CSV table of C-alpha atoms in Angstrom, one decimal:
chain,number,residue,atom,x,y,z
A,444,UNK,CA,226.6,-47.2,-79.8
A,445,UNK,CA,226.1,-44.3,-77.4
A,446,UNK,CA,228.6,-44.0,-74.6
A,447,UNK,CA,227.5,-45.3,-71.3
A,448,UNK,CA,227.0,-42.9,-68.4
A,449,UNK,CA,230.1,-44.1,-66.6
A,450,UNK,CA,233.5,-43.2,-68.2
A,451,UNK,CA,236.6,-45.5,-68.1
A,452,UNK,CA,237.8,-45.7,-64.5
A,453,UNK,CA,241.5,-45.2,-64.5
A,454,UNK,CA,243.5,-46.7,-61.6
A,455,UNK,CA,247.2,-45.7,-61.2
A,456,UNK,CA,249.3,-48.3,-59.5
A,457,UNK,CA,252.7,-47.9,-57.9
A,458,UNK,CA,253.0,-51.0,-55.7
A,459,UNK,CA,252.7,-54.7,-56.5
A,460,UNK,CA,249.8,-55.1,-54.1
A,461,UNK,CA,247.8,-52.7,-56.2
A,462,UNK,CA,247.9,-54.8,-59.3
A,463,UNK,CA,244.7,-56.8,-59.5
A,464,UNK,CA,244.6,-60.6,-59.9
A,465,UNK,CA,240.8,-60.6,-60.4
A,466,UNK,CA,238.4,-58.3,-62.3
A,467,UNK,CA,237.7,-55.2,-60.2
A,468,UNK,CA,234.1,-55.3,-59.0
A,469,UNK,CA,233.6,-58.1,-61.6
A,470,UNK,CA,233.8,-55.6,-64.4
A,471,UNK,CA,236.1,-55.6,-67.4
A,472,UNK,CA,239.6,-54.8,-66.2
A,473,UNK,CA,242.6,-54.0,-68.4
A,474,UNK,CA,246.1,-53.9,-66.8
A,475,UNK,CA,249.1,-52.4,-68.5
A,476,UNK,CA,251.8,-49.8,-68.1
A,477,UNK,CA,250.9,-46.1,-67.8
A,478,UNK,CA,251.5,-45.6,-71.5
A,479,UNK,CA,249.7,-46.1,-74.8
A,480,UNK,CA,251.7,-49.0,-76.1
A,481,UNK,CA,249.8,-52.3,-76.7
A,482,UNK,CA,246.9,-51.3,-74.5
A,483,UNK,CA,245.7,-48.3,-76.5
A,484,UNK,CA,243.7,-50.3,-79.1
A,485,UNK,CA,242.1,-52.3,-76.3
A,486,UNK,CA,241.1,-49.1,-74.5
A,487,UNK,CA,239.6,-47.9,-77.8
A,488,UNK,CA,237.7,-51.2,-78.3
A,489,UNK,CA,236.2,-51.0,-74.8
A,490,UNK,CA,235.2,-47.5,-75.5
A,491,UNK,CA,233.5,-48.4,-78.7
A,492,UNK,CA,231.8,-51.3,-76.9
A,493,UNK,CA,230.3,-48.7,-74.5
A,494,UNK,CA,231.0,-50.8,-71.4
A,495,UNK,CA,232.2,-49.6,-68.0
A,496,UNK,CA,235.7,-50.8,-67.4
A,497,UNK,CA,238.7,-50.3,-65.2
A,498,UNK,CA,241.9,-49.1,-66.8
A,499,UNK,CA,244.7,-50.1,-64.5
A,500,UNK,CA,248.0,-48.3,-65.3
A,501,UNK,CA,251.2,-49.5,-63.7
A,502,UNK,CA,253.9,-46.9,-63.1
A,503,UNK,CA,257.2,-48.4,-64.4
A,504,UNK,CA,259.5,-46.1,-62.4
A,505,UNK,CA,262.8,-44.6,-63.5
A,506,UNK,CA,264.6,-46.3,-66.3
A,507,UNK,CA,268.1,-47.6,-65.3
A,508,UNK,CA,267.3,-47.9,-61.6
A,509,UNK,CA,267.1,-51.2,-59.6
A,510,UNK,CA,263.4,-50.7,-59.1
A,511,UNK,CA,262.5,-50.1,-62.8
A,512,UNK,CA,259.4,-52.2,-63.7
A,513,UNK,CA,259.7,-54.2,-60.5
A,514,UNK,CA,256.2,-53.3,-59.4
A,515,UNK,CA,255.0,-55.6,-62.2
A,516,UNK,CA,257.7,-58.3,-61.9
A,517,UNK,CA,257.1,-58.7,-58.2
A,518,UNK,CA,253.4,-59.4,-58.8
A,519,UNK,CA,253.6,-61.3,-62.1
A,520,UNK,CA,253.7,-64.8,-60.5
A,521,UNK,CA,250.7,-64.1,-58.3
A,522,UNK,CA,248.7,-62.9,-61.4
A,523,UNK,CA,249.6,-66.3,-63.0
A,524,UNK,CA,248.7,-68.3,-60.0
A,525,UNK,CA,245.3,-66.6,-59.9
A,526,UNK,CA,244.5,-68.0,-63.3
A,527,UNK,CA,245.9,-65.7,-66.0
A,528,UNK,CA,247.9,-68.2,-68.1
A,529,UNK,CA,251.2,-66.9,-69.5
A,530,UNK,CA,250.9,-63.7,-67.5
A,531,UNK,CA,252.2,-60.7,-69.2
A,532,UNK,CA,251.2,-57.1,-69.9
A,533,UNK,CA,248.6,-56.3,-71.1
A,534,UNK,CA,246.2,-58.7,-69.6
A,535,UNK,CA,242.4,-58.5,-69.3
A,536,UNK,CA,239.9,-59.9,-66.9
A,537,UNK,CA,236.1,-59.9,-66.6
A,538,UNK,CA,233.6,-62.0,-64.8
A,539,UNK,CA,234.4,-65.1,-67.0
A,540,UNK,CA,237.8,-64.6,-68.6
A,541,UNK,CA,241.4,-63.9,-67.8
A,542,UNK,CA,243.5,-63.2,-71.0
A,543,UNK,CA,247.0,-62.0,-71.8
A,544,UNK,CA,248.2,-61.2,-75.3
A,545,UNK,CA,246.8,-58.0,-76.9
A,546,UNK,CA,245.4,-59.6,-80.1
A,547,UNK,CA,243.6,-62.3,-78.1
A,548,UNK,CA,242.1,-59.6,-75.9
A,549,UNK,CA,241.0,-57.6,-78.9
A,550,UNK,CA,239.4,-60.7,-80.5
A,551,UNK,CA,237.6,-61.6,-77.3
A,552,UNK,CA,236.2,-58.0,-76.9
A,553,UNK,CA,235.3,-58.0,-80.6
A,554,UNK,CA,233.3,-61.2,-80.4
A,555,UNK,CA,231.6,-60.2,-77.1
A,556,UNK,CA,230.6,-56.7,-78.3
A,557,UNK,CA,229.9,-56.9,-82.1
A,558,UNK,CA,233.2,-55.5,-83.2
A,559,UNK,CA,234.3,-58.3,-85.5
A,560,UNK,CA,232.2,-57.6,-88.5
A,561,UNK,CA,231.2,-60.0,-91.3
A,562,UNK,CA,234.7,-61.3,-92.1
A,563,UNK,CA,236.4,-62.6,-88.9
A,564,UNK,CA,239.2,-64.1,-90.9
A,565,UNK,CA,240.1,-60.7,-92.3
A,566,UNK,CA,240.0,-59.3,-88.8
A,567,UNK,CA,242.5,-61.9,-87.7
A,568,UNK,CA,244.8,-61.1,-90.7
A,569,UNK,CA,244.7,-57.3,-90.1
A,570,UNK,CA,245.5,-57.9,-86.4
A,571,UNK,CA,248.5,-60.0,-87.2
A,572,UNK,CA,249.7,-57.8,-90.1
A,573,UNK,CA,249.4,-54.7,-87.8
A,574,UNK,CA,251.5,-56.4,-85.2
A,575,UNK,CA,254.3,-56.9,-87.7
A,576,UNK,CA,254.2,-53.2,-88.7
A,577,UNK,CA,253.9,-52.1,-85.2
A,578,UNK,CA,256.8,-54.3,-84.0
A,579,UNK,CA,259.0,-52.6,-86.6
A,580,UNK,CA,258.1,-49.1,-85.5
A,581,UNK,CA,258.0,-49.7,-81.8
A,582,UNK,CA,261.2,-51.8,-81.7
A,583,UNK,CA,263.1,-49.0,-83.4
A,584,UNK,CA,261.7,-46.5,-80.9
A,585,UNK,CA,263.2,-48.6,-78.1
A,586,UNK,CA,266.5,-49.6,-79.7
A,587,UNK,CA,267.5,-47.4,-82.7
A,588,UNK,CA,265.2,-44.4,-83.2
A,589,UNK,CA,267.8,-42.7,-85.5
A,590,UNK,CA,267.9,-45.8,-87.6
A,591,UNK,CA,264.2,-45.7,-88.2
A,592,UNK,CA,264.8,-42.9,-90.7
A,593,UNK,CA,265.8,-45.6,-93.2
A,594,UNK,CA,262.5,-47.4,-92.9
A,595,UNK,CA,260.6,-44.1,-93.1
A,596,UNK,CA,262.4,-43.1,-96.3
A,597,UNK,CA,262.5,-46.5,-98.0
A,598,UNK,CA,260.1,-49.0,-96.4
A,599,UNK,CA,257.1,-47.0,-95.2
A,600,UNK,CA,255.6,-46.0,-98.5
A,601,UNK,CA,255.6,-49.7,-99.9
A,602,UNK,CA,254.0,-50.8,-96.6
A,603,UNK,CA,251.4,-48.1,-96.7
A,604,UNK,CA,250.6,-48.9,-100.3
A,605,UNK,CA,249.6,-52.4,-99.2
A,606,UNK,CA,247.3,-51.0,-96.6
A,607,UNK,CA,245.8,-48.7,-99.2
A,608,UNK,CA,245.1,-51.7,-101.5
A,609,UNK,CA,243.5,-53.5,-98.6
A,610,UNK,CA,241.3,-50.5,-97.8
A,611,UNK,CA,240.3,-50.0,-101.4
A,612,UNK,CA,236.9,-48.4,-101.5
A,613,UNK,CA,235.7,-49.8,-98.1
A,614,UNK,CA,235.1,-47.4,-95.2
A,615,UNK,CA,237.3,-49.6,-92.9
A,616,UNK,CA,240.1,-52.1,-93.5
A,617,UNK,CA,238.0,-55.1,-92.7
A,618,UNK,CA,234.7,-54.0,-94.4
A,619,UNK,CA,231.7,-51.9,-93.9
A,620,UNK,CA,231.8,-51.6,-90.1
A,621,UNK,CA,234.4,-50.7,-87.6
A,622,UNK,CA,236.2,-53.7,-86.0
A,623,UNK,CA,238.8,-54.2,-83.4
A,624,UNK,CA,241.3,-54.7,-86.2
A,625,UNK,CA,240.6,-51.2,-87.5
A,626,UNK,CA,241.3,-49.8,-84.0
A,627,UNK,CA,244.7,-51.6,-83.9
A,628,UNK,CA,245.9,-50.3,-87.3
A,629,UNK,CA,244.4,-46.9,-86.4
A,630,UNK,CA,246.7,-46.7,-83.4
A,631,UNK,CA,249.8,-47.8,-85.4
A,632,UNK,CA,249.1,-45.2,-88.1
A,633,UNK,CA,248.7,-42.6,-85.4
A,634,UNK,CA,252.1,-43.5,-84.0
A,635,UNK,CA,253.6,-43.4,-87.4
A,636,UNK,CA,252.4,-39.8,-87.9
A,637,UNK,CA,253.9,-38.8,-84.5
A,638,UNK,CA,257.2,-40.4,-85.4
A,639,UNK,CA,257.2,-38.8,-88.9
A,640,UNK,CA,256.7,-35.4,-87.3
A,641,UNK,CA,259.8,-36.0,-85.2
A,642,UNK,CA,261.9,-37.2,-88.1
A,643,UNK,CA,260.6,-34.5,-90.5
A,644,UNK,CA,259.2,-36.9,-93.1
A,645,UNK,CA,255.7,-36.8,-94.6
A,646,UNK,CA,255.2,-40.2,-96.2
A,647,UNK,CA,251.8,-40.9,-94.6
A,648,UNK,CA,250.5,-37.6,-95.9
A,649,UNK,CA,250.9,-39.0,-99.4
A,650,UNK,CA,248.1,-41.5,-98.7
A,651,UNK,CA,244.9,-39.4,-98.4
A,652,UNK,CA,242.8,-42.6,-98.4
A,653,UNK,CA,244.5,-43.7,-95.2
A,654,UNK,CA,244.1,-40.2,-93.7
A,655,UNK,CA,240.4,-40.4,-94.4
A,656,UNK,CA,240.3,-43.8,-92.7
A,657,UNK,CA,241.8,-42.3,-89.6
A,658,UNK,CA,239.1,-39.6,-89.7
A,659,UNK,CA,236.4,-42.2,-89.9
A,660,UNK,CA,237.7,-44.1,-86.9
A,661,UNK,CA,238.1,-40.9,-84.9
A,662,UNK,CA,234.5,-39.9,-85.7
A,663,UNK,CA,233.0,-42.8,-83.8
A,664,UNK,CA,230.8,-41.0,-81.2
A,665,UNK,CA,232.2,-43.1,-78.3
A,666,UNK,CA,235.8,-42.2,-79.4
A,667,UNK,CA,234.9,-38.5,-79.7
A,668,UNK,CA,233.7,-38.6,-76.2
A,669,UNK,CA,236.7,-40.6,-74.9
A,670,UNK,CA,239.3,-38.4,-76.6
A,671,UNK,CA,237.7,-35.4,-74.8
A,672,UNK,CA,237.8,-37.1,-71.4
A,673,UNK,CA,240.6,-37.0,-68.8
A,674,UNK,CA,240.9,-40.8,-69.1
A,675,UNK,CA,242.4,-40.5,-72.6
A,676,UNK,CA,246.1,-40.3,-73.2
A,677,UNK,CA,247.9,-39.4,-76.5
A,678,UNK,CA,251.4,-39.9,-75.1
A,679,UNK,CA,253.7,-41.5,-74.0
A,680,UNK,CA,253.8,-44.1,-76.6
A,681,UNK,CA,256.5,-46.2,-74.9
A,682,UNK,CA,258.0,-46.9,-71.5
A,683,UNK,CA,260.8,-44.7,-70.0
A,684,UNK,CA,263.8,-46.7,-71.4
A,685,UNK,CA,262.7,-46.1,-75.0
A,686,UNK,CA,264.7,-43.7,-77.1
A,687,UNK,CA,261.5,-42.1,-78.3
A,688,UNK,CA,258.3,-41.8,-76.2
């Protein structure tokens, strides 16, 4: 797909009233913190889909203060009352849907824009398995970054070996075409490489097949354009109270 003429429209929000309860202008609208986090794969999926969308980024404030994250919490009930069931961040809205939960959002975008591929069950599996790996990495970034060294030294290589076996000789983890699941594991692998650089380990580098997978995802024309645009962010990965951002 060629990128549309309009880039992602980033909206920075610092007050509860600025957080939308409806899709802005009826267009796809993603709402999350002003970080990569769980929203980054969704941003990548919308870019690959080539659709114009609003990327609403909520400023969390200063960690440890009374107002930290209150911009969202003061608006959360209204978002739910407006039709987003189980309101949480991220959530996504368009002309017909209001969805929380990052994997549900990715699945919806994938079905709507041809980013599911020929094996939807495998896409579901990769989404869930990526969540498990990402929870391990991200949880440690928030609670025990120093302790993550043990996982990097002992647990990362066996985990990556499983991903290598899944990839096998396919261009993407889910088959011959790029899917939303590939975008999610791409982002988790990207985070792992950043974290390894901080810890001084090089486990991921021992898996050239996975490095090549990252290169193939990055080479998507829409993502090349997005990564060169001011809408794209590489960091922070996590919110201000995290030990590693």
